[in-house]
GROMACS .gro file of C-alpha atoms in nm:
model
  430
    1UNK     CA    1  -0.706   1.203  -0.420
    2UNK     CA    2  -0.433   1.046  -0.622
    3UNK     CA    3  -0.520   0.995  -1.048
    4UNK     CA    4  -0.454   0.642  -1.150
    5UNK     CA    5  -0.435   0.538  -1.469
    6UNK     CA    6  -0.425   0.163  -1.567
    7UNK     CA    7  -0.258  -0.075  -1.818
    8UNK     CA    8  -0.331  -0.400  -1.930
    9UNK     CA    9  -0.036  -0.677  -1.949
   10UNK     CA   10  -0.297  -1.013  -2.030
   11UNK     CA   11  -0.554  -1.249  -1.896
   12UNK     CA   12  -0.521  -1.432  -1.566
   13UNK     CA   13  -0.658  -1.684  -1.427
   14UNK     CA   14  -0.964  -1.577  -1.180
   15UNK     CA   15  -1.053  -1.912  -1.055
   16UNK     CA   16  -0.846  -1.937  -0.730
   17UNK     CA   17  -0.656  -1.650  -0.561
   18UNK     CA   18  -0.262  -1.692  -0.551
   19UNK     CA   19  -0.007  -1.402  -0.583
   20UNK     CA   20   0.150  -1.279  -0.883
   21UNK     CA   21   0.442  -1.060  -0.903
   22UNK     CA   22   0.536  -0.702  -1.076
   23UNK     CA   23   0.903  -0.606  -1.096
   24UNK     CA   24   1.075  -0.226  -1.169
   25UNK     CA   25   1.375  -0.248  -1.304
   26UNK     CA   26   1.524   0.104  -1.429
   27UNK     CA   27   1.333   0.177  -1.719
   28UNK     CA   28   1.192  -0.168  -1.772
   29UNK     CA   29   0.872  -0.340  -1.579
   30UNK     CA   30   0.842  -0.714  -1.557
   31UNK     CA   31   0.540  -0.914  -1.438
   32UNK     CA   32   0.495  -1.255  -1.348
   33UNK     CA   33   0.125  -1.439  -1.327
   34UNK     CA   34  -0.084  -1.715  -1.415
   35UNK     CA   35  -0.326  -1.715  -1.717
   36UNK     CA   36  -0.652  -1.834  -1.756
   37UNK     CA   37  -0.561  -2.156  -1.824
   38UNK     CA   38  -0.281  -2.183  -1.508
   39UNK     CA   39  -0.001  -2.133  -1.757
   40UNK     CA   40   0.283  -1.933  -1.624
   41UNK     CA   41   0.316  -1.615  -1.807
   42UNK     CA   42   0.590  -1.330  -1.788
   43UNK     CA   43   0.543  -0.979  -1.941
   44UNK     CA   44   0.762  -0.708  -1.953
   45UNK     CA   45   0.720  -0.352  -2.102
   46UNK     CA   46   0.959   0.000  -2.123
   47UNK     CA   47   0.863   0.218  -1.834
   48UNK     CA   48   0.656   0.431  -1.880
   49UNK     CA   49   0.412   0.409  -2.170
   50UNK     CA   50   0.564   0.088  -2.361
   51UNK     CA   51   0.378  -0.229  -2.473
   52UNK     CA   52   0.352  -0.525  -2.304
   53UNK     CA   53   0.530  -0.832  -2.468
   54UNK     CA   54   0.496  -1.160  -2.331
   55UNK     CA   55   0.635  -1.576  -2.289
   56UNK     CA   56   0.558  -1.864  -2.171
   57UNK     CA   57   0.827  -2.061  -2.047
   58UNK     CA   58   0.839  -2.451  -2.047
   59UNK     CA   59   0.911  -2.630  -1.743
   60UNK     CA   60   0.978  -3.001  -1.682
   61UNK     CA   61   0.730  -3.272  -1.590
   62UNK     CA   62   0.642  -3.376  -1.206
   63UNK     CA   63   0.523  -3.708  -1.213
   64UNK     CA   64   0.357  -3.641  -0.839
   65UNK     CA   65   0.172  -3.369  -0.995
   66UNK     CA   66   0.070  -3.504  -1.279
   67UNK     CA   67   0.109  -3.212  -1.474
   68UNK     CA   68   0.434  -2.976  -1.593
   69UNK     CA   69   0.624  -2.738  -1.364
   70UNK     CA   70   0.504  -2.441  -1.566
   71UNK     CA   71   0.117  -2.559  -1.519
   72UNK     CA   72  -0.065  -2.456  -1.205
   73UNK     CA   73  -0.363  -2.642  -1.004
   74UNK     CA   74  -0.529  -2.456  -0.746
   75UNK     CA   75  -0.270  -2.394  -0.441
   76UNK     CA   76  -0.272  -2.095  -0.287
   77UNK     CA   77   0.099  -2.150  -0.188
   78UNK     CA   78   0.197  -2.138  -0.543
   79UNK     CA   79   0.269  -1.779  -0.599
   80UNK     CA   80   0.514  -1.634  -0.816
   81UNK     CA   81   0.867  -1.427  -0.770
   82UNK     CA   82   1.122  -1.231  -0.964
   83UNK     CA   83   1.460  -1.105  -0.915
   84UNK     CA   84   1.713  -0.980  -1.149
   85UNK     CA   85   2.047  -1.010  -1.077
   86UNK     CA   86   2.356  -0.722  -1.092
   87UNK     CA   87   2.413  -0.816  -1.428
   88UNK     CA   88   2.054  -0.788  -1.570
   89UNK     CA   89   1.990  -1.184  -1.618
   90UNK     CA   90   1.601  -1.253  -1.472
   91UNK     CA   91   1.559  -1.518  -1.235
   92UNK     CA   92   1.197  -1.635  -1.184
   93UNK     CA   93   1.066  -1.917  -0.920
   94UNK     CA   94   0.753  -2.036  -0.809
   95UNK     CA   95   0.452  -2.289  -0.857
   96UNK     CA   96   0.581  -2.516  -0.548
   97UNK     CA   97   0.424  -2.696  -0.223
   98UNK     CA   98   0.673  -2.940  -0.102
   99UNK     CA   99   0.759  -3.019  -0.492
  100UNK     CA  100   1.082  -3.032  -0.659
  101UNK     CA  101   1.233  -2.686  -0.707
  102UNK     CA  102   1.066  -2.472  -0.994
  103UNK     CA  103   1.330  -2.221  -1.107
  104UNK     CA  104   1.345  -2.014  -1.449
  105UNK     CA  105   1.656  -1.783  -1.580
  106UNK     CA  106   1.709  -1.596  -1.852
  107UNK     CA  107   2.001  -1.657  -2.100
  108UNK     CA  108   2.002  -1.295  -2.158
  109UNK     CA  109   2.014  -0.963  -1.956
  110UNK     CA  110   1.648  -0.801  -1.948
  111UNK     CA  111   1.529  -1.073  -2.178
  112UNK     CA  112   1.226  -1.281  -2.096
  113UNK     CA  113   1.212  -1.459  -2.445
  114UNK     CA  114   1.531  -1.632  -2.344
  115UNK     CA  115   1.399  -1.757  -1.976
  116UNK     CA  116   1.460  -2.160  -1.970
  117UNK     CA  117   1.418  -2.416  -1.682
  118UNK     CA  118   1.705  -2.422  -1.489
  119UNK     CA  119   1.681  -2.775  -1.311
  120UNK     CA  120   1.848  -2.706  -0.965
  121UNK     CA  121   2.048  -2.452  -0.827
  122UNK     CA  122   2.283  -2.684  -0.580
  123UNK     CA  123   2.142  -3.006  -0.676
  124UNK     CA  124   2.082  -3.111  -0.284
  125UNK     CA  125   1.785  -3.061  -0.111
  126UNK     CA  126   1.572  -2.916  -0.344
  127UNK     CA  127   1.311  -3.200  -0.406
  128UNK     CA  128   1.021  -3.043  -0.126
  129UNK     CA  129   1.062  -2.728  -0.179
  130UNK     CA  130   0.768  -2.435  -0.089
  131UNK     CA  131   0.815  -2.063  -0.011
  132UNK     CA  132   1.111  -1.920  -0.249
  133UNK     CA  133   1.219  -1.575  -0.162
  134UNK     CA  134   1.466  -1.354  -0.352
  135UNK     CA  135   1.639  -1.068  -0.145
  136UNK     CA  136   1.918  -0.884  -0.146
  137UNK     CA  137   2.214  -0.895   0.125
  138UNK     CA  138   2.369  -0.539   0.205
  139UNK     CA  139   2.676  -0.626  -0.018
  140UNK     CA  140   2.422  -0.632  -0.296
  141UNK     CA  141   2.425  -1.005  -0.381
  142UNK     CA  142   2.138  -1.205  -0.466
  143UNK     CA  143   1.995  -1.426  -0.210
  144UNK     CA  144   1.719  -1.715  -0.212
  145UNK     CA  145   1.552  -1.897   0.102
  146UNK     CA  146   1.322  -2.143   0.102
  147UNK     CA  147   1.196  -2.448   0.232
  148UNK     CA  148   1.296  -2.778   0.217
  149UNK     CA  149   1.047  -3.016   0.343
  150UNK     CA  150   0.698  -2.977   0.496
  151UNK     CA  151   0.458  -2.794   0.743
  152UNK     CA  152   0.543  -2.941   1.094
  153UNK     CA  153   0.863  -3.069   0.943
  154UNK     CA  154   1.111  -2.858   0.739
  155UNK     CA  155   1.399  -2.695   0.757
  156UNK     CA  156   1.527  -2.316   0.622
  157UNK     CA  157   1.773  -2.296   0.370
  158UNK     CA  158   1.946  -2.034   0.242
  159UNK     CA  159   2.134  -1.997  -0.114
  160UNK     CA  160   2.352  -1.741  -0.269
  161UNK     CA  161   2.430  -1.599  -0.616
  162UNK     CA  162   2.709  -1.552  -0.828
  163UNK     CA  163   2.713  -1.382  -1.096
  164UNK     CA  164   3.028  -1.429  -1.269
  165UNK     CA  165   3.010  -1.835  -1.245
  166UNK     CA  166   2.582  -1.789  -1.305
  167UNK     CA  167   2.622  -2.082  -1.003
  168UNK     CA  168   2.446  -2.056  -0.660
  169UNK     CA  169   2.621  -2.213  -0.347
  170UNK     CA  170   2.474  -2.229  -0.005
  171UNK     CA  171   2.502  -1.930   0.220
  172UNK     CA  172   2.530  -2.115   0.518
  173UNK     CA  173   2.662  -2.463   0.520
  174UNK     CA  174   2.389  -2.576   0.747
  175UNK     CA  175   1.996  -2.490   0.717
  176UNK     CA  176   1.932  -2.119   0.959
  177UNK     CA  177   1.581  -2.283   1.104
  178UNK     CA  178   1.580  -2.683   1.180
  179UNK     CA  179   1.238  -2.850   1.276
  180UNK     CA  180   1.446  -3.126   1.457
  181UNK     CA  181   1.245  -3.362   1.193
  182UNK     CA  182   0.940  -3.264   1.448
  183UNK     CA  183   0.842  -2.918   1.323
  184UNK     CA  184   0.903  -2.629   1.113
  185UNK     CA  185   0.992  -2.264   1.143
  186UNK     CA  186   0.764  -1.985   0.985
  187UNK     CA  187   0.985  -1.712   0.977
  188UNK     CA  188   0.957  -1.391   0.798
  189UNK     CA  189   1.244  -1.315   0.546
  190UNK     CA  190   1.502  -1.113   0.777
  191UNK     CA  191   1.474  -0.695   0.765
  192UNK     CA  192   1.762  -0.514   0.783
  193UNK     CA  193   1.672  -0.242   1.058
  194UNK     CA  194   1.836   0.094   1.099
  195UNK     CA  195   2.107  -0.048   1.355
  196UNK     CA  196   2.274  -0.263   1.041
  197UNK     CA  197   2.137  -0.580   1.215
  198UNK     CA  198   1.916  -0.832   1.014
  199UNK     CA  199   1.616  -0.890   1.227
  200UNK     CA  200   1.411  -1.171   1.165
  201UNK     CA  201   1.083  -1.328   1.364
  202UNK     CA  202   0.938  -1.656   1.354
  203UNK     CA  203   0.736  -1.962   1.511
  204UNK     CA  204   0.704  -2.312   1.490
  205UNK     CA  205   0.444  -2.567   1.389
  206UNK     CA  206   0.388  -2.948   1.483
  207UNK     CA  207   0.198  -3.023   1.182
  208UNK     CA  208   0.047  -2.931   0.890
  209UNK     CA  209  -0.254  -2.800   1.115
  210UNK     CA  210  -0.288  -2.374   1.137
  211UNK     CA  211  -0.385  -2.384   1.496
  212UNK     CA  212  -0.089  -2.578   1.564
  213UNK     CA  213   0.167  -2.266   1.562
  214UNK     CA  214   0.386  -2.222   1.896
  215UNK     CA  215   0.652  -2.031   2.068
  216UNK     CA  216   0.739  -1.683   1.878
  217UNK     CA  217   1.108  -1.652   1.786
  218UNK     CA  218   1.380  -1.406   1.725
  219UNK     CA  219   1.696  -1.368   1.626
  220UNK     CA  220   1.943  -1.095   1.436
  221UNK     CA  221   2.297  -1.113   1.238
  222UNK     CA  222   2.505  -0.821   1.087
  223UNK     CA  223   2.612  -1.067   0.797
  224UNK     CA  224   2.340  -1.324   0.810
  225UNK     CA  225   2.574  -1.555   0.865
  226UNK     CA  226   2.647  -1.514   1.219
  227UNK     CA  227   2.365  -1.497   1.454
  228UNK     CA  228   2.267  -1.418   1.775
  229UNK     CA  229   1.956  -1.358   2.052
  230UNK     CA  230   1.837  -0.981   2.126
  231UNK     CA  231   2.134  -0.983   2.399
  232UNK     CA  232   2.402  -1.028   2.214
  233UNK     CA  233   2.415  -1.454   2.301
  234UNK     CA  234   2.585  -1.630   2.008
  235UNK     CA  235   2.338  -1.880   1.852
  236UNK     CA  236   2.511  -2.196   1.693
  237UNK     CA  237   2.346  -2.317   1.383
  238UNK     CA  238   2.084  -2.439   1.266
  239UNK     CA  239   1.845  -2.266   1.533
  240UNK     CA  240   1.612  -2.525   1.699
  241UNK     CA  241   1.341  -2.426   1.921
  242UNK     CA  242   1.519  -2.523   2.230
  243UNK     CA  243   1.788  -2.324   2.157
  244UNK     CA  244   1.640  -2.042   2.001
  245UNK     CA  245   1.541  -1.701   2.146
  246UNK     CA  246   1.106  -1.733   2.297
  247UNK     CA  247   1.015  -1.357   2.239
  248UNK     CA  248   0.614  -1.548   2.310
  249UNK     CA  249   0.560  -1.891   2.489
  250UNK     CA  250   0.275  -1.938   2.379
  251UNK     CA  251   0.167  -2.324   2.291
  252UNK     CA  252  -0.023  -2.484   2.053
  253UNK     CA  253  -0.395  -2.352   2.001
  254UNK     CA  254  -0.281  -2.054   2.169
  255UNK     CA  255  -0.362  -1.832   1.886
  256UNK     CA  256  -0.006  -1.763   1.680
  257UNK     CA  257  -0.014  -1.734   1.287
  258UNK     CA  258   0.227  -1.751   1.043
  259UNK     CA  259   0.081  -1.498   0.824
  260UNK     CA  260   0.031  -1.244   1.124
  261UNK     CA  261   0.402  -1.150   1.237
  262UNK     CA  262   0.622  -0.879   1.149
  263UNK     CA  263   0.936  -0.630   1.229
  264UNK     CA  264   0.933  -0.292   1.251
  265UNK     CA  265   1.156  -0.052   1.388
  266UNK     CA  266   1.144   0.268   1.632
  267UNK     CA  267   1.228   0.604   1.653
  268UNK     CA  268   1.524   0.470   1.805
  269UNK     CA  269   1.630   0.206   1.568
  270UNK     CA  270   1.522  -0.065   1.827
  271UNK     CA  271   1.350  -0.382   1.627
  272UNK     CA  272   0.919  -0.400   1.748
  273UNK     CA  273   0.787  -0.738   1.667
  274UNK     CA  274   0.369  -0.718   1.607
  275UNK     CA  275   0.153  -1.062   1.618
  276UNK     CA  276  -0.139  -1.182   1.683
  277UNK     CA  277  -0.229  -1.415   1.949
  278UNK     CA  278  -0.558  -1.518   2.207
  279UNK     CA  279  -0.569  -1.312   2.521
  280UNK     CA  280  -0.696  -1.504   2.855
  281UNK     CA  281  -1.071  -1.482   2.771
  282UNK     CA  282  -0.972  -1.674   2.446
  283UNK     CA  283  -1.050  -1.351   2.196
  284UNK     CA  284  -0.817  -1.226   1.908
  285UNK     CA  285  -0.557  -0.922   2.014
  286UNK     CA  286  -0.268  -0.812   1.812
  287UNK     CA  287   0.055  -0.745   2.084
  288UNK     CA  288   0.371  -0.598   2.011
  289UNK     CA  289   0.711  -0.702   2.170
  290UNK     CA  290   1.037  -0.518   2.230
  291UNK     CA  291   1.353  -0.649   2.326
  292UNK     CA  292   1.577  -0.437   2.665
  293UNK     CA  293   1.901  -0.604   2.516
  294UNK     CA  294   1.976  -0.836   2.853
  295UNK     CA  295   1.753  -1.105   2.722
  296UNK     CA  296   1.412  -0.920   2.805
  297UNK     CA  297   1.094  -0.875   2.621
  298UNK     CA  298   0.856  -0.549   2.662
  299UNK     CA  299   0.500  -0.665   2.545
  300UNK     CA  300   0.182  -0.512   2.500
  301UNK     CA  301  -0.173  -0.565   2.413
  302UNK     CA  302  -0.259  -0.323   2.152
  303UNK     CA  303  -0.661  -0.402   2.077
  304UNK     CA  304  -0.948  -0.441   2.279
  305UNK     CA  305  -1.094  -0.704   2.046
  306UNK     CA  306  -1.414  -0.897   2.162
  307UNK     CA  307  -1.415  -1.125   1.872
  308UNK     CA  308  -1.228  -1.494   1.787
  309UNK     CA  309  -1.062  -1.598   1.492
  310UNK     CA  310  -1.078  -1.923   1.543
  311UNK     CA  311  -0.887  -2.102   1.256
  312UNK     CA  312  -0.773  -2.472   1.223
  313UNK     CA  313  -0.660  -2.720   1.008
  314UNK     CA  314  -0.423  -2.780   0.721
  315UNK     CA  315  -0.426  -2.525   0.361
  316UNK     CA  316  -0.438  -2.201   0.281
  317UNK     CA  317  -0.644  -1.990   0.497
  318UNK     CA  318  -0.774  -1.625   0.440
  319UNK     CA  319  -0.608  -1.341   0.646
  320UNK     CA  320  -0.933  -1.242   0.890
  321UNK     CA  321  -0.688  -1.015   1.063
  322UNK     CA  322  -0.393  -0.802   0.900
  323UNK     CA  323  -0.112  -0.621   1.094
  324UNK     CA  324   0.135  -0.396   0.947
  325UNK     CA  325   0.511  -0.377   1.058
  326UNK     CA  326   0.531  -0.096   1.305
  327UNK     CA  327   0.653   0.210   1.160
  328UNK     CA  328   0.857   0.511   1.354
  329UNK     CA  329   0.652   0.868   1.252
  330UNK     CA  330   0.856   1.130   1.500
  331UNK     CA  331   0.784   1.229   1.863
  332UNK     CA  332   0.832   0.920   2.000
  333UNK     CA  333   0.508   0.744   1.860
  334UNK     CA  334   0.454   0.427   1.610
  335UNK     CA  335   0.220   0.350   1.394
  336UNK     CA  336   0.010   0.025   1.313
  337UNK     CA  337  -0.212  -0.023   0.991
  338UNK     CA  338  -0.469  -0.300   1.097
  339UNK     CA  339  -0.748  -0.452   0.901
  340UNK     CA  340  -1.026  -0.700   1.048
  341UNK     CA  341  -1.301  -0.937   0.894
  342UNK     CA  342  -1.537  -0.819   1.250
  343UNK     CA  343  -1.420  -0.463   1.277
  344UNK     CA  344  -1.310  -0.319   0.977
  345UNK     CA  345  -0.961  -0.089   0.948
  346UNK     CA  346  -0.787   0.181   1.133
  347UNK     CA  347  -0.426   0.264   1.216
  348UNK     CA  348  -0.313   0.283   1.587
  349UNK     CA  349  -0.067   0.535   1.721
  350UNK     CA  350   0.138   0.421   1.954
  351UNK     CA  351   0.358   0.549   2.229
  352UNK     CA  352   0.681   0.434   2.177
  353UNK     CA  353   0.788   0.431   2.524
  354UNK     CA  354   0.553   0.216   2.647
  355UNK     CA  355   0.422   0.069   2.355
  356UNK     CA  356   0.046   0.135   2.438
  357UNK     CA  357  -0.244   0.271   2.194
  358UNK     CA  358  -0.320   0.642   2.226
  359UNK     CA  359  -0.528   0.703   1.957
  360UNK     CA  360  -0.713   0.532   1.696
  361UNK     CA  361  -0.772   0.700   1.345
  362UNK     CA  362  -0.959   0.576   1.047
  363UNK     CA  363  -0.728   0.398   0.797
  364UNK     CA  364  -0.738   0.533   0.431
  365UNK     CA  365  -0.578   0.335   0.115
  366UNK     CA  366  -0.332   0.566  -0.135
  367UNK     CA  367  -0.541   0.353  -0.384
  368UNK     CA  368  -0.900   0.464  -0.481
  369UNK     CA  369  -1.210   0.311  -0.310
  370UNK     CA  370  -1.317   0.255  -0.695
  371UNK     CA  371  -1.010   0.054  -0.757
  372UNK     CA  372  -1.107  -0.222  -0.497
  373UNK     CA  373  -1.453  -0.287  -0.606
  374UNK     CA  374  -1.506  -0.595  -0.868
  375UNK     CA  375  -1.623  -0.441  -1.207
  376UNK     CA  376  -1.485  -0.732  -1.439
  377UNK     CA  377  -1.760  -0.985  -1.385
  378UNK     CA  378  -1.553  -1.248  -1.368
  379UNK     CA  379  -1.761  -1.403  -1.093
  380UNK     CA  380  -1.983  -1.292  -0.844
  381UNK     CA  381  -1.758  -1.388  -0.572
  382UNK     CA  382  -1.469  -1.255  -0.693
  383UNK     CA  383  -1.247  -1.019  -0.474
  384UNK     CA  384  -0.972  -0.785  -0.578
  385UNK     CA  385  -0.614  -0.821  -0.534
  386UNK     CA  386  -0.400  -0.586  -0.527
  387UNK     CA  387  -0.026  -0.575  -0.469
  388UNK     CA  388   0.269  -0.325  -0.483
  389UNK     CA  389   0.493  -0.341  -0.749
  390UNK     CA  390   0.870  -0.414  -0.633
  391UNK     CA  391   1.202  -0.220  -0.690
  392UNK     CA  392   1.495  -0.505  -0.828
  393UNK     CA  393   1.727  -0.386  -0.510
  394UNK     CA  394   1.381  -0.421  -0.292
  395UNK     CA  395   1.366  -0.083  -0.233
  396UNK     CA  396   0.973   0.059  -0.139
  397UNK     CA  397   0.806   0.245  -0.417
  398UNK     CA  398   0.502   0.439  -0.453
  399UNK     CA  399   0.354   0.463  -0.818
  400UNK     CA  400   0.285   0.134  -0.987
  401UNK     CA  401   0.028  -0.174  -0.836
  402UNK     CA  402  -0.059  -0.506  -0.991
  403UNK     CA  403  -0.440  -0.562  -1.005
  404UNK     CA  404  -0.654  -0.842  -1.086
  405UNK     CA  405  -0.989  -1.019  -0.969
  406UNK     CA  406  -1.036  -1.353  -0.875
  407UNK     CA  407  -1.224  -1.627  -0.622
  408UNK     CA  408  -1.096  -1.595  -0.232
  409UNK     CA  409  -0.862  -1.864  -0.127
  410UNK     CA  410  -0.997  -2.124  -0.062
  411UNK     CA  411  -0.794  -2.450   0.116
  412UNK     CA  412  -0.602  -2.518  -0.191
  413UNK     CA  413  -0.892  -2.672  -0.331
  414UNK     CA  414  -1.082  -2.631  -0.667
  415UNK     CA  415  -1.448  -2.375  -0.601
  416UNK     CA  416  -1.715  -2.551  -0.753
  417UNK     CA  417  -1.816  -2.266  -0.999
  418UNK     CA  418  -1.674  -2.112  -1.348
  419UNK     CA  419  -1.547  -1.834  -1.375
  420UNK     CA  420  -1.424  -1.581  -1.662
  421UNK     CA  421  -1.069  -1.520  -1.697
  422UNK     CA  422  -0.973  -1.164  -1.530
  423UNK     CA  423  -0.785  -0.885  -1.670
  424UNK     CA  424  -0.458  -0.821  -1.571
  425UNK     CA  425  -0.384  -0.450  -1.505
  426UNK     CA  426  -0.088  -0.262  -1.370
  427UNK     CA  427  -0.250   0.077  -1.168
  428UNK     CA  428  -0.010   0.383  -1.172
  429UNK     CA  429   0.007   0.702  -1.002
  430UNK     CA  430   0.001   1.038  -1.196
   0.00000   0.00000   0.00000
């Protein structure tokens, strides 16, 4: 069993469960949280025994909000993000749910002391904004997607950096994913697969509602600029539902969720979408899908689930049911991590072929049992958190994990209950 040793960047606020964000960056570690009184806090530290130092950087005043941009309430949706750029400068965004655009960078490389508010990055679009994601393209530039507009009616925009100017410009002159001003696209940010193809899944929603969720999507670009269905089909742009590629037809109350759809990729290379959607009886099954390349889908049922998670309405909801991206591990089988509220955890191997379970083995964390139990006292309620620290060129890593307790999500909504602040810690393996 792996030794983990722990450090201790600050407080946070336990109070309401949103996610934070922990950055390696060469020989330097930056984190990103909220403290225990919602104030948005940034630490950074020399890798791999240095101290933490920390700021608090000022953000403007939203009048809708009542309360500053670097000020928290209790949204779920509100998590935080960092991304540093090829030169070193830190770019930071976060704290938004169809508000104006939150965005922090730093005057100088590596520096967090010198992170101010930036007020826009184009200066169009950027009043409802919710879901900012940094990535990086395959040329190495910096990249940031988001939003603009609401659940059941939003559109996907896409922005890109440069560094010389410090000025973003769109990406693509049009938004990638257009609701049609009747919907929105929930689409995962695009994974560049072994082929050299960004593949990217999604579905739409009619409203703000959960249960409303419909009609699985797909699409993939070598640049992603250009894109096109699993066939090869040029897609003009943006990508409506009409015109977009159905990998799942399934309507409204059919079971789709946002927070339940990935890509993974095959022995092969070939892209293997997992979700989760009702079967006939009505129950809870995760499926995956797999494209023939003439416009074809492969799909299978992977679980035999007996059970119904049967979610509705509008705010943040708590994953019941997690599916991992399907993973290639040699002779010709996947592999699926899967966690349930009803049946616990195990990992599925797969046949790749025909993409059907053929055994079913007991899933086991990297991370200590120990590590996941509360032992804070924060609150009786509280749960753990824990999330993998991120390379600043998004590669995977292995050693270091962001920990912290606090009260399960919980609609976006204040609990009715106290609770201490939680200790911040940053887990790493020996």
């Amino acid at each position: 069993m792996p030794f983990l040793t722990s450090v201790t960047p600050g407080k946070a606020c336990a109070d309401f469960t949103v996610l934070f964000c922990l950055m390696n960056h060469g020989n330097q570690q930056f984190a990103a949280w909220y403290d225990e009184n919602h104030r948005l806090t940034v630490g950074n530290r020399a890798l791999p025994d240095g101290n933490w130092t920390q700021f608090q950087p000022e953000g403007f005043w939203i009048d809708e909000r009542k309360r500053p941009a670097h000020i928290t309430d209790f949204d779920s949706h509100n998590y935080l993000t960092i991304a540093i750029d090829s030169a070193g400068f830190i770019h930071l965004a976060g704290n938004m749910h169809v508000d104006p655009l939150i965005y922090f960078r730093s005057e100088k490389p590596l520096d967090i002391t010198s992170l101010r508010c930036v007020p826009h990055m184009v200066g169009d679009r950027e009043n409802r904004t919710t879901y900012p994601v940094f990535f990086k393209d395959n040329q190495g530039r910096l990249l940031f997607r988001y939003r603009d507009g609401c659940s059941g009616n939003g559109d996907d925009i896409y922005n890109v950096y440069q560094p010389q100017t410090q000025q973003w410009t769109r990406l693509l002159d049009t938004p990638l994913l257009n609701g049609e001003g009747a919907r929105n696209g929930y689409a995962r940010q695009p994974v560049q697969g072994p082929d050299n193809y960004w593949h990217m899944v999604w579905m739409w929603r009619e409203s703000p509602h959960c249960e409303t969720n419909n009609n699985l999507s797909y699409a993939r670009s070598r640049d992603l600029i250009h894109w096109e269905k699993s066939d090869g089909t040029p897609l003009a742009l943006p990508i409506s539902r009409c015109s977009g590629e159905i990998v799942d037809n399934a309507d409204v109350g059919d079971g789709l969720i946002n927070m339940v759809q990935e890509v993974g990729f095959d022995n092969q290379g070939r892209a293997v979408l997992i979700f989760h959607r009702y079967d006939a009886a009505g129950h809870s099954q995760a499926w995956l899908a797999r494209p023939d390349g003439k416009g074809h889908w492969q799909k299978e049922q992977l679980s035999q689930w007996t059970f119904r998670w049967d979610f509705s309405g509008g705010g943040s909801i708590p994953p019941d049911i997690t599916l991992s991206a399907p993973r290639a591990v040699g002779n010709e089988m996947l592999e699926v991590e899967w966690t349930s509220l009803w049946t616990g955890k195990g990992i599925w191997i797969i046949d790749e072929e025909n993409l059907r379970v053929v055994e079913t083995k007991p899933l086991e964390s990297l991370i200590p049992e120990a590590f996941w139990r509360p032992d804070q006292e924060t609150h009786p309620d509280a749960e753990v958190q824990i999330m993998a620290a991120l390379n600043s060129d998004y590669s995977p890593q292995s050693r270091y994990w962001l920990r912290w307790e606090a009260l399960p999500i919980f609609r976006d909504v204040p609990h009715d209950t106290v609770t201490k602040p939680t200790e911040l810690e940053v887990l790493e393996l020996m």
